[in-house]
């Protein structure tokens, strides 16, 4: 099982890069604002970002890594982050479970497409390779 973590690798390769997350922390895909979605005017850049689970800050670069722990632990980390961010506040238990499940699955499905060590970027829900995994 592979997940995504924040990385500094390839940061600055694009003029619109930013890195406020903590390297090595788990990331997920956050909500994208309407301005970024429409692609008109100057968006805030959230459409290119991965959201750090611990720092609650974003980065444009994520690395695919093997998750050394259980799926339950992963879900717990996501739940904790979503809870701290206030995303689960008025949700029923079932809605909260769904939100956690969706956020985890989105990351697992994306990470599964690449070998560990690949550095990826994201743009409005579409991911692309920024740096291939080193040959082993
Ligand atoms: Zn935005």
Coordinates of C-alpha atoms and ligand atoms in Angstrom, one line a residue:
X1 CA 0.0 0.0 0.0
X2 CA 1.4 3.3 -1.1
X3 CA 0.6 6.8 0.2
X4 CA 1.7 10.4 -0.6
X5 CA 3.9 12.5 1.6
X6 CA 5.1 16.1 1.2
X7 CA 8.5 16.5 -0.4
X8 CA 10.9 19.4 -1.3
X9 CA 12.1 17.4 -4.3
X10 CA 11.6 19.3 -7.5
X11 CA 10.3 22.4 -5.6
X12 CA 11.0 25.5 -7.6
X13 CA 11.2 23.7 -10.9
X14 CA 8.0 25.4 -11.7
X15 CA 7.5 29.1 -11.2
X16 CA 4.2 28.6 -9.4
X17 CA 5.5 26.0 -6.9
X18 CA 5.0 26.5 -3.1
X19 CA 5.9 24.4 -0.2
X20 CA 4.5 25.2 3.3
X21 CA 3.9 21.6 4.4
X22 CA 6.4 19.6 6.4
X23 CA 8.5 17.3 4.3
X24 CA 7.7 13.7 5.0
X25 CA 4.2 14.3 6.4
X26 CA 1.2 12.5 4.9
X27 CA -0.8 14.6 2.4
X28 CA -4.2 14.4 0.9
X29 CA -6.2 16.3 -1.7
X30 CA -8.0 19.3 -0.3
X31 CA -11.1 21.1 -1.6
X32 CA -10.4 23.3 -4.6
X33 CA -11.9 26.8 -4.6
X34 CA -14.2 28.0 -7.4
X35 CA -11.6 30.5 -8.7
X36 CA -9.0 27.8 -9.2
X37 CA -11.6 25.5 -10.6
X38 CA -12.7 28.0 -13.2
X39 CA -9.2 28.9 -14.0
X40 CA -10.0 32.6 -14.5
X41 CA -8.2 35.4 -12.8
X42 CA -5.6 34.7 -10.2
X43 CA -6.6 31.7 -8.2
X44 CA -5.0 31.0 -4.8
X45 CA -3.2 27.9 -6.1
X46 CA -5.1 25.4 -4.1
X47 CA -5.9 23.6 -7.4
X48 CA -2.2 22.6 -7.5
X49 CA -1.8 21.7 -3.9
X50 CA -1.6 18.7 -1.7
X51 CA -2.7 19.3 1.9
X52 CA -0.4 18.3 4.8
X53 CA -2.3 16.2 7.3
X54 CA -0.3 17.4 10.3
X55 CA 0.8 20.9 9.4
X56 CA -2.5 21.7 7.7
X57 CA -0.3 23.5 5.1
X58 CA 0.0 22.8 1.5
X59 CA 2.6 21.9 -1.1
X60 CA 2.8 21.5 -4.8
X61 CA 5.1 18.4 -4.6
X62 CA 4.3 15.0 -3.2
X63 CA 6.3 11.8 -3.2
X64 CA 4.8 8.3 -3.5
X65 CA 6.0 6.1 -0.6
X66 CA 5.3 2.7 0.9
X67 CA 3.0 3.0 4.0
X68 CA 4.7 0.9 6.7
X69 CA 1.6 0.7 8.9
X70 CA -2.0 -0.5 8.7
X71 CA -4.9 0.9 6.7
X72 CA -6.6 1.5 10.1
X73 CA -3.7 3.7 11.2
X74 CA -3.8 5.6 7.9
X75 CA -7.6 6.2 8.3
X76 CA -7.0 7.4 11.8
X77 CA -4.4 9.9 10.7
X78 CA -6.8 11.2 8.0
X79 CA -9.7 11.3 10.5
X80 CA -7.6 13.2 13.0
X81 CA -6.6 15.8 10.4
X82 CA -10.1 16.3 9.1
X83 CA -11.4 16.6 12.6
X84 CA -8.8 19.2 13.6
X85 CA -9.6 21.1 10.4
X86 CA -13.3 21.2 11.4
X87 CA -14.4 19.3 8.3
X88 CA -16.3 16.7 10.4
X89 CA -17.9 19.1 12.8
X90 CA -21.5 18.8 12.0
X91 CA -21.3 15.5 10.2
X92 CA -23.1 12.4 11.5
X93 CA -20.9 9.4 12.3
X94 CA -21.8 7.9 9.0
X95 CA -21.0 11.1 7.1
X96 CA -17.7 11.4 8.9
X97 CA -16.8 7.8 8.0
X98 CA -17.6 8.5 4.4
X99 CA -15.5 11.7 4.3
X100 CA -12.5 9.9 5.9
X101 CA -13.0 6.9 3.5
X102 CA -13.2 9.2 0.4
X103 CA -10.1 11.1 1.4
X104 CA -8.1 8.0 2.1
X105 CA -9.3 6.2 -1.1
X106 CA -8.4 9.2 -3.3
X107 CA -4.8 9.1 -2.1
X108 CA -4.5 5.3 -2.3
X109 CA -5.9 5.2 -5.8
X110 CA -3.5 8.0 -7.0
X111 CA -0.4 6.6 -5.2
X112 CA -1.1 3.1 -6.6
X113 CA -0.5 4.4 -10.1
X114 CA 3.2 5.1 -9.5
X115 CA 6.2 3.3 -8.2
X116 CA 7.4 4.4 -4.8
X117 CA 9.9 7.3 -5.1
X118 CA 8.0 9.0 -7.8
X119 CA 7.4 12.7 -7.2
X120 CA 4.1 14.0 -8.5
X121 CA 2.2 17.2 -8.9
X122 CA -1.5 17.7 -9.2
X123 CA -3.6 20.2 -11.2
X124 CA -7.3 20.4 -10.6
X125 CA -7.6 16.7 -9.7
X126 CA -5.2 15.5 -12.5
X127 CA -1.8 14.2 -11.4
X128 CA 1.4 14.2 -13.3
X129 CA 5.0 12.9 -12.8
X130 CA 7.5 15.6 -11.8
X131 CA 10.3 13.1 -11.2
X132 CA 10.5 9.4 -12.0
X133 CA 11.4 7.0 -9.2
X134 CA 15.1 6.3 -9.1
X135 CA 15.9 2.9 -10.7
X136 CA 16.5 0.2 -8.1
Ligands
LIG1 ZN1 -8.0 28.2 -4.5

